[in-house]
Short mmCIF file of C-alpha atoms in Angstrom, two decimals:
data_model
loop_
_atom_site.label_atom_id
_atom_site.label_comp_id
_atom_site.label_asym_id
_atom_site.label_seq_id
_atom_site.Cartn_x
_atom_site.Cartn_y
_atom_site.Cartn_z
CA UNK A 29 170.57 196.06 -25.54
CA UNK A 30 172.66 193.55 -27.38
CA UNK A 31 174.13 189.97 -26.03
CA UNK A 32 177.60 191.07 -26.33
CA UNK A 33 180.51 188.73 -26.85
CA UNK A 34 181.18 187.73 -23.04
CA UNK A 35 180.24 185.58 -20.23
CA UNK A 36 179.20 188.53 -18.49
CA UNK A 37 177.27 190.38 -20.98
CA UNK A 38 175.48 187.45 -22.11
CA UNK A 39 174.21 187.43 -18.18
CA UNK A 40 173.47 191.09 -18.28
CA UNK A 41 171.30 190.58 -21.09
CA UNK A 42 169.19 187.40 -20.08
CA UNK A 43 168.80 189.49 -16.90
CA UNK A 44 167.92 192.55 -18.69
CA UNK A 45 164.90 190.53 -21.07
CA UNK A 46 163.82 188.68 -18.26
CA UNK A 47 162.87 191.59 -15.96
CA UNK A 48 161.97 193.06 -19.03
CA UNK A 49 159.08 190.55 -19.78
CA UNK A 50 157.98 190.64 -15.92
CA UNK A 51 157.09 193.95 -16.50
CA UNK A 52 155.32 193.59 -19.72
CA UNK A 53 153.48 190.95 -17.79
CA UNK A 54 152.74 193.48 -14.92
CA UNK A 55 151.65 196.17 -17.19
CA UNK A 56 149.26 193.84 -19.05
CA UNK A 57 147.71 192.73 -16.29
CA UNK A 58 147.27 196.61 -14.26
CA UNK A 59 146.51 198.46 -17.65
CA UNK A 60 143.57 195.69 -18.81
CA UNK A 61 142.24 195.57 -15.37
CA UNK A 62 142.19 199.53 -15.58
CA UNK A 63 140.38 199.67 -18.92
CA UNK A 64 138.35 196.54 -18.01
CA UNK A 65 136.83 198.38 -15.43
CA UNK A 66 136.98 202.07 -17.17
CA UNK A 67 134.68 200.16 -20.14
CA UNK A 68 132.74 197.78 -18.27
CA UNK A 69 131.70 199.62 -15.33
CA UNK A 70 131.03 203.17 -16.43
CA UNK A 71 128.20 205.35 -15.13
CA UNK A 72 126.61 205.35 -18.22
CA UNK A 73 125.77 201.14 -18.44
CA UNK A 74 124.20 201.90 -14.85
CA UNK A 75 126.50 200.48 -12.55
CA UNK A 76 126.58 201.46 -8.93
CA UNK A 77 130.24 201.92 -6.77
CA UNK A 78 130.35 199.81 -3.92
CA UNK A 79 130.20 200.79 -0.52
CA UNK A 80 133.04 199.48 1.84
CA UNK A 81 135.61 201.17 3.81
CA UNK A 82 138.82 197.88 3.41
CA UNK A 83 139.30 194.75 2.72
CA UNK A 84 141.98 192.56 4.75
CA UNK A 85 141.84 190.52 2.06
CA UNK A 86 142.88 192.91 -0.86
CA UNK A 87 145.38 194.99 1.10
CA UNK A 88 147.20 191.22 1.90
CA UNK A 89 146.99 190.27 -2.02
CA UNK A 90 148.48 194.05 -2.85
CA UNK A 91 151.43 193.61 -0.53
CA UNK A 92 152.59 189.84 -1.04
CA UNK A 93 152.02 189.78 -4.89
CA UNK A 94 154.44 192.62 -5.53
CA UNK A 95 156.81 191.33 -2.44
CA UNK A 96 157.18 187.57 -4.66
CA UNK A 97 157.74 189.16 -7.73
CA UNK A 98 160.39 191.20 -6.23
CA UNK A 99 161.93 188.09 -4.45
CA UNK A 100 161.52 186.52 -7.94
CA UNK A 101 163.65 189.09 -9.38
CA UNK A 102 166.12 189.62 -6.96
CA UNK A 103 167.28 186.10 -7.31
CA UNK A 104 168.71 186.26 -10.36
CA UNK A 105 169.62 189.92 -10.13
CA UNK A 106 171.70 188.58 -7.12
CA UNK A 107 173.41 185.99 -9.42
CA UNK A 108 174.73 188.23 -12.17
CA UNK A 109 175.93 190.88 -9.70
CA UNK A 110 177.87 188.29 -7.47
CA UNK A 111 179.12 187.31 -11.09
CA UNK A 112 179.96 190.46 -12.48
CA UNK A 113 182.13 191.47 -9.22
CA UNK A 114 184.25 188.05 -8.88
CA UNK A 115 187.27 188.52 -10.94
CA UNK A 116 189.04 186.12 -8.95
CA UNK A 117 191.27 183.40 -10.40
CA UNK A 118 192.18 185.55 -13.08
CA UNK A 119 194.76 184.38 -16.06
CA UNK A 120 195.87 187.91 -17.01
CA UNK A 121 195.70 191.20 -14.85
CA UNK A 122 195.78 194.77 -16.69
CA UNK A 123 195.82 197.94 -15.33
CA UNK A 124 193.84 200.38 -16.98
CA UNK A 125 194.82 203.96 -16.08
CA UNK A 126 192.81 207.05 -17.63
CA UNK A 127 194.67 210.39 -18.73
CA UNK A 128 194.17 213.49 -20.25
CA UNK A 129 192.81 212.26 -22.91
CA UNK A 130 194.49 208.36 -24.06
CA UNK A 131 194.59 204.91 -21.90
CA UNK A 132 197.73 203.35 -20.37
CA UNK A 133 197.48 199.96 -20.44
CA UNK A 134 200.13 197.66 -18.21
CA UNK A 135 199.97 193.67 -18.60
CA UNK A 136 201.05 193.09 -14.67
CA UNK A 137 204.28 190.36 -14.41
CA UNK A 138 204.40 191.00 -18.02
CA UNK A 139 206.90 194.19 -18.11
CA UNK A 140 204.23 195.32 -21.14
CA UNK A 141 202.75 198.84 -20.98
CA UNK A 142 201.72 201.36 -23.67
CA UNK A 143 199.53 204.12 -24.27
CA UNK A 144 196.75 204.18 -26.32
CA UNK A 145 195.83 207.11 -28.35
CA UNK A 146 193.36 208.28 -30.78
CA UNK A 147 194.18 207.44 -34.03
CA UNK A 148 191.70 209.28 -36.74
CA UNK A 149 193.19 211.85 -38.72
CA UNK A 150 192.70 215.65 -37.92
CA UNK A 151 191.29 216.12 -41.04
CA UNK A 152 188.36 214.35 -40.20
CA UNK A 153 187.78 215.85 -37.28
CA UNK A 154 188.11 219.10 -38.63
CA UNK A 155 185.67 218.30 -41.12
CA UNK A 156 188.77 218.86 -44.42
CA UNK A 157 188.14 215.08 -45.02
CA UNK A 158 184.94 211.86 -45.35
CA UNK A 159 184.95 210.54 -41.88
CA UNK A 160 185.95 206.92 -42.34
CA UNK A 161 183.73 204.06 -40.53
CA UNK A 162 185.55 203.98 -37.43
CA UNK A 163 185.23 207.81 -36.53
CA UNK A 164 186.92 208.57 -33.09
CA UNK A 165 186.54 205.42 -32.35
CA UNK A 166 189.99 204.23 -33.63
CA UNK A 167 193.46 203.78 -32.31
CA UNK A 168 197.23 203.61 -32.86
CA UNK A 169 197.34 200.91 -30.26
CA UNK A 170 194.84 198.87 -29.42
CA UNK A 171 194.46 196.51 -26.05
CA UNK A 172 195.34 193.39 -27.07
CA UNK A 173 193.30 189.86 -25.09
CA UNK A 174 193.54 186.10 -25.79
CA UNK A 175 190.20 184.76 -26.38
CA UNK A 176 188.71 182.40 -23.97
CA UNK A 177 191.16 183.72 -21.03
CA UNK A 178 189.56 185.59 -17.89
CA UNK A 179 191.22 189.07 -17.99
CA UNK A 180 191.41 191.13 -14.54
CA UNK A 181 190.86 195.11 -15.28
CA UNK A 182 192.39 197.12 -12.09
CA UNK A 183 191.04 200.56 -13.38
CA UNK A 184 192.27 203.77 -12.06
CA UNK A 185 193.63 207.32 -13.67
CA UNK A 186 196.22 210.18 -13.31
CA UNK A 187 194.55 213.06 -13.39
CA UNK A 188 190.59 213.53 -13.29
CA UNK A 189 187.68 210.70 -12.99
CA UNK A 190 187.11 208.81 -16.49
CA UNK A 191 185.15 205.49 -16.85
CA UNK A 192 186.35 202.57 -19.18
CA UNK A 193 183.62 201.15 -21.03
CA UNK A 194 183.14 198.49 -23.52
CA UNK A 195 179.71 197.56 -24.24
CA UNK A 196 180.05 194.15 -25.81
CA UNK A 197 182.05 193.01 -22.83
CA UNK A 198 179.11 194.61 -20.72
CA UNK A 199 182.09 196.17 -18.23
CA UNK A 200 182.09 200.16 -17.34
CA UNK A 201 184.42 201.32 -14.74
CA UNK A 202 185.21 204.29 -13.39
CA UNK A 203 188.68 205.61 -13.36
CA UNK A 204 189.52 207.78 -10.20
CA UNK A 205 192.70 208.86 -8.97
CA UNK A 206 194.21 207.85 -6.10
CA UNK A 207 191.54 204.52 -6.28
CA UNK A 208 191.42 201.44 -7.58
CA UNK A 209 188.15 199.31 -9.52
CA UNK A 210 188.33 196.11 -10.52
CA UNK A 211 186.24 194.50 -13.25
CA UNK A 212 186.95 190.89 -15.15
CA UNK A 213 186.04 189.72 -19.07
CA UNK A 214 186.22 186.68 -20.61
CA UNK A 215 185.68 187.08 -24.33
CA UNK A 216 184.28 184.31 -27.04
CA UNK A 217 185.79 184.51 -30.22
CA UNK A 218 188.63 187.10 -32.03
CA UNK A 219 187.38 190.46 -32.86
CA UNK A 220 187.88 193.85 -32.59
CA UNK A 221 185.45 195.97 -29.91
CA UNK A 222 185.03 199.54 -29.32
CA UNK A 223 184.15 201.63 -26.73
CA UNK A 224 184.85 205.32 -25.34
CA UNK A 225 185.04 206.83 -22.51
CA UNK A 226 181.43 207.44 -20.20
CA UNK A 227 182.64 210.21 -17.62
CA UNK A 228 182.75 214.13 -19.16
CA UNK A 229 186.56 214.40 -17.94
CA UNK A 230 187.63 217.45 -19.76
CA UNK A 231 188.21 219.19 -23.40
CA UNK A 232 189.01 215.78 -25.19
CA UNK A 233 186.56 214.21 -23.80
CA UNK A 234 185.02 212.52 -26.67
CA UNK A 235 188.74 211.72 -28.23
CA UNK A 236 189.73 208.78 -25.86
CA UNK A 237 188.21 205.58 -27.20
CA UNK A 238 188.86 202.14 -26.67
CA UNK A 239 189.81 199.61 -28.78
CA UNK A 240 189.71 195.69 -27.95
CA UNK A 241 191.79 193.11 -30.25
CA UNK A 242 190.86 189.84 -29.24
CA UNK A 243 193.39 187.25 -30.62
CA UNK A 244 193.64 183.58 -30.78
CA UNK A 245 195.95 182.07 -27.86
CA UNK A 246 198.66 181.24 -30.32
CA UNK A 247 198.35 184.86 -31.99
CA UNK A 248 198.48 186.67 -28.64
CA UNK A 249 201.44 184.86 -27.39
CA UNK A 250 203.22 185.91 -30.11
CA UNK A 251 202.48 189.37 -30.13
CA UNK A 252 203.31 189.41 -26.64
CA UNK A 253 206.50 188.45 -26.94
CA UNK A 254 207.11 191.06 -30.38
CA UNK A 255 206.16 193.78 -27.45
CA UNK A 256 208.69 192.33 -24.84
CA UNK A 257 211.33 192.94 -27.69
CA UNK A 258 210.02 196.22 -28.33
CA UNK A 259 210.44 196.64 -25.05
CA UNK A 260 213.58 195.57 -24.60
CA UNK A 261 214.59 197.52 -27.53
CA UNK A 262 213.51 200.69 -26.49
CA UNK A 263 215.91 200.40 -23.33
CA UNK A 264 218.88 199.82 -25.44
CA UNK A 265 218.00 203.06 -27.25
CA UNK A 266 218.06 204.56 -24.50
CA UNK A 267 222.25 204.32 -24.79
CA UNK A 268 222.34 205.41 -28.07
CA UNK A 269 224.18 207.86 -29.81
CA UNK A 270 221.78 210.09 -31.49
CA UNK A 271 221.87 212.73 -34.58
CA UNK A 272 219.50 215.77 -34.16
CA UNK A 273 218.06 214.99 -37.39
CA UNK A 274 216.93 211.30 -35.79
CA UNK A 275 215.22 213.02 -32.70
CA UNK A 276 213.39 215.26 -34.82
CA UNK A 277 211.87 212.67 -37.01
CA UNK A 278 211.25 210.76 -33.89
CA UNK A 279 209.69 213.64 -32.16
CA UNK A 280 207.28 214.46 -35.07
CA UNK A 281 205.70 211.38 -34.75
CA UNK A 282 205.55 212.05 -30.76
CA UNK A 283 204.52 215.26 -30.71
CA UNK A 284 201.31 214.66 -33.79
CA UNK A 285 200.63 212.07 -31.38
CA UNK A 286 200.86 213.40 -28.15
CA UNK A 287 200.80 216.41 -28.08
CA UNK A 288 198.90 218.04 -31.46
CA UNK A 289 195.91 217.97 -29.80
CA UNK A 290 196.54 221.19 -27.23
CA UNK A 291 199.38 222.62 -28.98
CA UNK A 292 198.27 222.15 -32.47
CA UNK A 293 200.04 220.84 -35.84
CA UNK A 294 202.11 224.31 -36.58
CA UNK A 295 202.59 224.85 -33.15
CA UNK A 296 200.28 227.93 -32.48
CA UNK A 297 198.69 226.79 -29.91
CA UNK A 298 194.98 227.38 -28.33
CA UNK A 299 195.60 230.57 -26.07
CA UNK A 300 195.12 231.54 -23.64
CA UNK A 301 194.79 227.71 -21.98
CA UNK A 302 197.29 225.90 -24.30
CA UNK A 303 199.82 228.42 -25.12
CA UNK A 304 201.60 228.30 -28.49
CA UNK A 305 205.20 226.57 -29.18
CA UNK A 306 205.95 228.25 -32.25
CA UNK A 307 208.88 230.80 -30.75
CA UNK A 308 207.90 230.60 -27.62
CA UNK A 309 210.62 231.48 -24.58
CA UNK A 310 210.16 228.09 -23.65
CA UNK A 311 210.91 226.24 -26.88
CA UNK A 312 214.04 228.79 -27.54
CA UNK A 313 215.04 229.02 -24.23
CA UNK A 314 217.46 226.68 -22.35
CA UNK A 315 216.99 223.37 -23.39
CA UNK A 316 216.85 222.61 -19.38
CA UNK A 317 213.93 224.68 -19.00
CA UNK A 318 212.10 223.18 -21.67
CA UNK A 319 212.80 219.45 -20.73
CA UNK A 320 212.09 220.22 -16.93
CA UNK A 321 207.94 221.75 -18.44
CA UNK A 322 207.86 218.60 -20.73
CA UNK A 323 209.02 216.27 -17.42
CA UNK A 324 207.05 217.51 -14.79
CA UNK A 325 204.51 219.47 -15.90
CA UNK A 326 203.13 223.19 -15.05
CA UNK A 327 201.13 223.03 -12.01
CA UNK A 328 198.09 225.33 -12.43
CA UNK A 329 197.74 224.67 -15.95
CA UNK A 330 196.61 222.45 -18.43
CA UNK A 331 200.02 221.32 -19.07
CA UNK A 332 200.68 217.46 -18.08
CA UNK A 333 203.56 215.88 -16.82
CA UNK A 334 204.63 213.11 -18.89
CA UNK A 335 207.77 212.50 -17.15
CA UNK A 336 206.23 209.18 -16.36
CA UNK A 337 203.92 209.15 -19.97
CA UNK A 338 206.69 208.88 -22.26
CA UNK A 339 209.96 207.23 -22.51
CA UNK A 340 213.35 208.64 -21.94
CA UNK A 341 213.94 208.59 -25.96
CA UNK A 342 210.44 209.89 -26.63
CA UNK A 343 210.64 213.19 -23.98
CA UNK A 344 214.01 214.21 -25.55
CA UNK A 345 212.88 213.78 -28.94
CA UNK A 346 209.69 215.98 -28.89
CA UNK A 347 211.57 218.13 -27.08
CA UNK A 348 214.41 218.15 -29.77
CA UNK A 349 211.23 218.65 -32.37
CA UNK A 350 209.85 221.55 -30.34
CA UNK A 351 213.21 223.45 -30.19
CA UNK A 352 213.65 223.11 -33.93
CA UNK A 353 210.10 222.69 -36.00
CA UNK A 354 208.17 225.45 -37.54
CA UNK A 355 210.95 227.91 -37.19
CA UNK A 356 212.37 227.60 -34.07
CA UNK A 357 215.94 226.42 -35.18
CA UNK A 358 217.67 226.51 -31.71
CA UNK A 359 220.21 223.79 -33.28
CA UNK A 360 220.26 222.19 -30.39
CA UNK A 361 219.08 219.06 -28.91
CA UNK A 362 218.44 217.20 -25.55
CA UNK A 363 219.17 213.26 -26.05
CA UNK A 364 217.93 210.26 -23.67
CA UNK A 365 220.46 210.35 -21.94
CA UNK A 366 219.59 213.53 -20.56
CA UNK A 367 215.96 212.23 -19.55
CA UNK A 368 217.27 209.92 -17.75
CA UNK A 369 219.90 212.08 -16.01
CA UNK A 370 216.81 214.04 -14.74
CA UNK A 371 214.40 210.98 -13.87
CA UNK A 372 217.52 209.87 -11.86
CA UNK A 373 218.10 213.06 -10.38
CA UNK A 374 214.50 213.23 -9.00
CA UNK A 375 214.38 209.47 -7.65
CA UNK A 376 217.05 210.41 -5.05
#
């Protein structure tokens, strides 16, 4: 077990040595009483057994020894837990939510929220290219903290259970729908951690890291305020007037990031669970069929709804790319503003 790089893990591991070397203590003590008595008080040296049936005495030293050293361990045991679980007083809260298979991360009060999504190359994973240092455990957006600030995590998911965990910050929650955990940081000094997720949640299982920038106050301020304008941004494009040829190179980017993973580069798909794209009656059929699967999903599959994933200009745009990548050539495409026709549609 390493220290890690917080007020919490540095707990965890004092804890974790100190119980440790109580029970190197114990089993020095038990194991050379054992063989003191194995070696010194064989048959063979001539020793006799002694005959009694109890001792009061013994049976009161074998029951309050073991009862201090518990009591001795609870008490700081007690401390760290009552530690680990008060995220009160917080300076930033951040909901965590798991998915099939990337992290949405929401700075609460902030209007802040992205996904975060694996980041190494296919061809790494598919064994066409050296796996660089950071193999699956790298990201196109990582979770941005300012150092020395106390962090609320309200962790929850979307679909199945996952569990966010970063070991340097010594904090592993699980994600369940429909429920809410909440777990605190406070980290040291700038740096980038890592961590994955711990709970076997499906197919990509192993392809939704984590990724922890930890900034200086003055550098997370201002990249908080370069993602309000992004934000910001993205709502005005939201108005725009768009050329097909924008929304596919848009939706290229989407889709490799998104959805690749099920669907595959060229579209063929993984049948019979992730069907293929590539002239499919869906992706060259009515462009309101194909933005209503993309929206809401196909219940009884493994297709997601990302109707509240994406953004109005990132939905039409993959779905643009769909209807006219790897031979498809419908001609057609569905803009933002139809997105947000349909999310408007459905709020009523």
């Amino acid at each position: 077990m390493a220290p890690g790089a917080t007020e919490v893990s540095h707990a965890v591991f004092d804890l974790h040595m100190t119980i440790f070397w109580i029970c190197v203590v114990i089993g020095i003590v038990v194991f050379g009483a054992m063989f003191w008595s194995m070696i010194l008080h064989r048959r063979s040296t001539g020793q006799v057994a002694a005959k009694f049936h109890e001792s009061t005495t013994v049976e009161i030293l074998w029951t309050v020894v073991p009862l201090l050293i518990l009591v001795a361990m609870a008490i700081p045991a007690t401390k760290t837990l009552i530690n680990i679980y008060d995220s009160s007083e917080s300076d930033i809260d951040i909901q965590v939510t798991g998915y099939q298979w990337k992290w949405h991360y929401k700075y609460l009060g902030q209007d802040v929220e992205f996904f975060s999504n694996l980041a190494t190359p296919a061809e790494q994973i598919n064994n066409q290219a050296t796996k660089g240092e950071h193999y699956l455990l790298e990201v196109d957006q990582p979770l941005v903290l300012p150092v020395g600030a106390k962090v609320r995590f309200l962790v929850t998911a979307a679909d199945v259970i996952h569990s966010w965990w970063v070991p340097a910050f010594a904090v592993k929650r699980d994600a369940i729908p429909g429920f809410v955990n909440e777990a605190w940081t406070r980290v040291e000094k700038p740096g980038i951690y890592r961590g994955q997720c711990a709970e076997l949640c499906g197919k990509d299982h192993g392809f939704m890291p984590i990724v922890v920038e930890v900034k200086s106050k003055a550098d997370y301020d201002t990249w908080l305020g370069e993602r309000k304008e992004e934000a910001a941004k993205l709502k005005e494009l939201t108005s725009k007037e768009w050329t097909l040829d924008e929304l596919v190179a848009r939706g290229d980017k989407v889709y490799h990031t998104t959805c690749v993973a099920c669907h595959q580069a060229e579209g063929q798909g993984l049948p019979p669970m992730f069907p293929a794209l590539k002239g499919s009656k869906i992706a060259t059929g009515p462009a309101a069929e194909h933005l209503g699967i993309v929206y809401h999903g196909k219940p009884g599959t493994a297709m997601a709804a990302f109707g509240k994933q994406l953004s109005e200009v990132d939905i039409a745009a993959v779905v643009t790319y769909e209807r006219n990548a790897w031979g498809n050539n419908k001609g057609d495409m569905v803009t933002p503003k139809d997105v947000l026709a349909l999310k408007q549609a459905q709020s009523k």
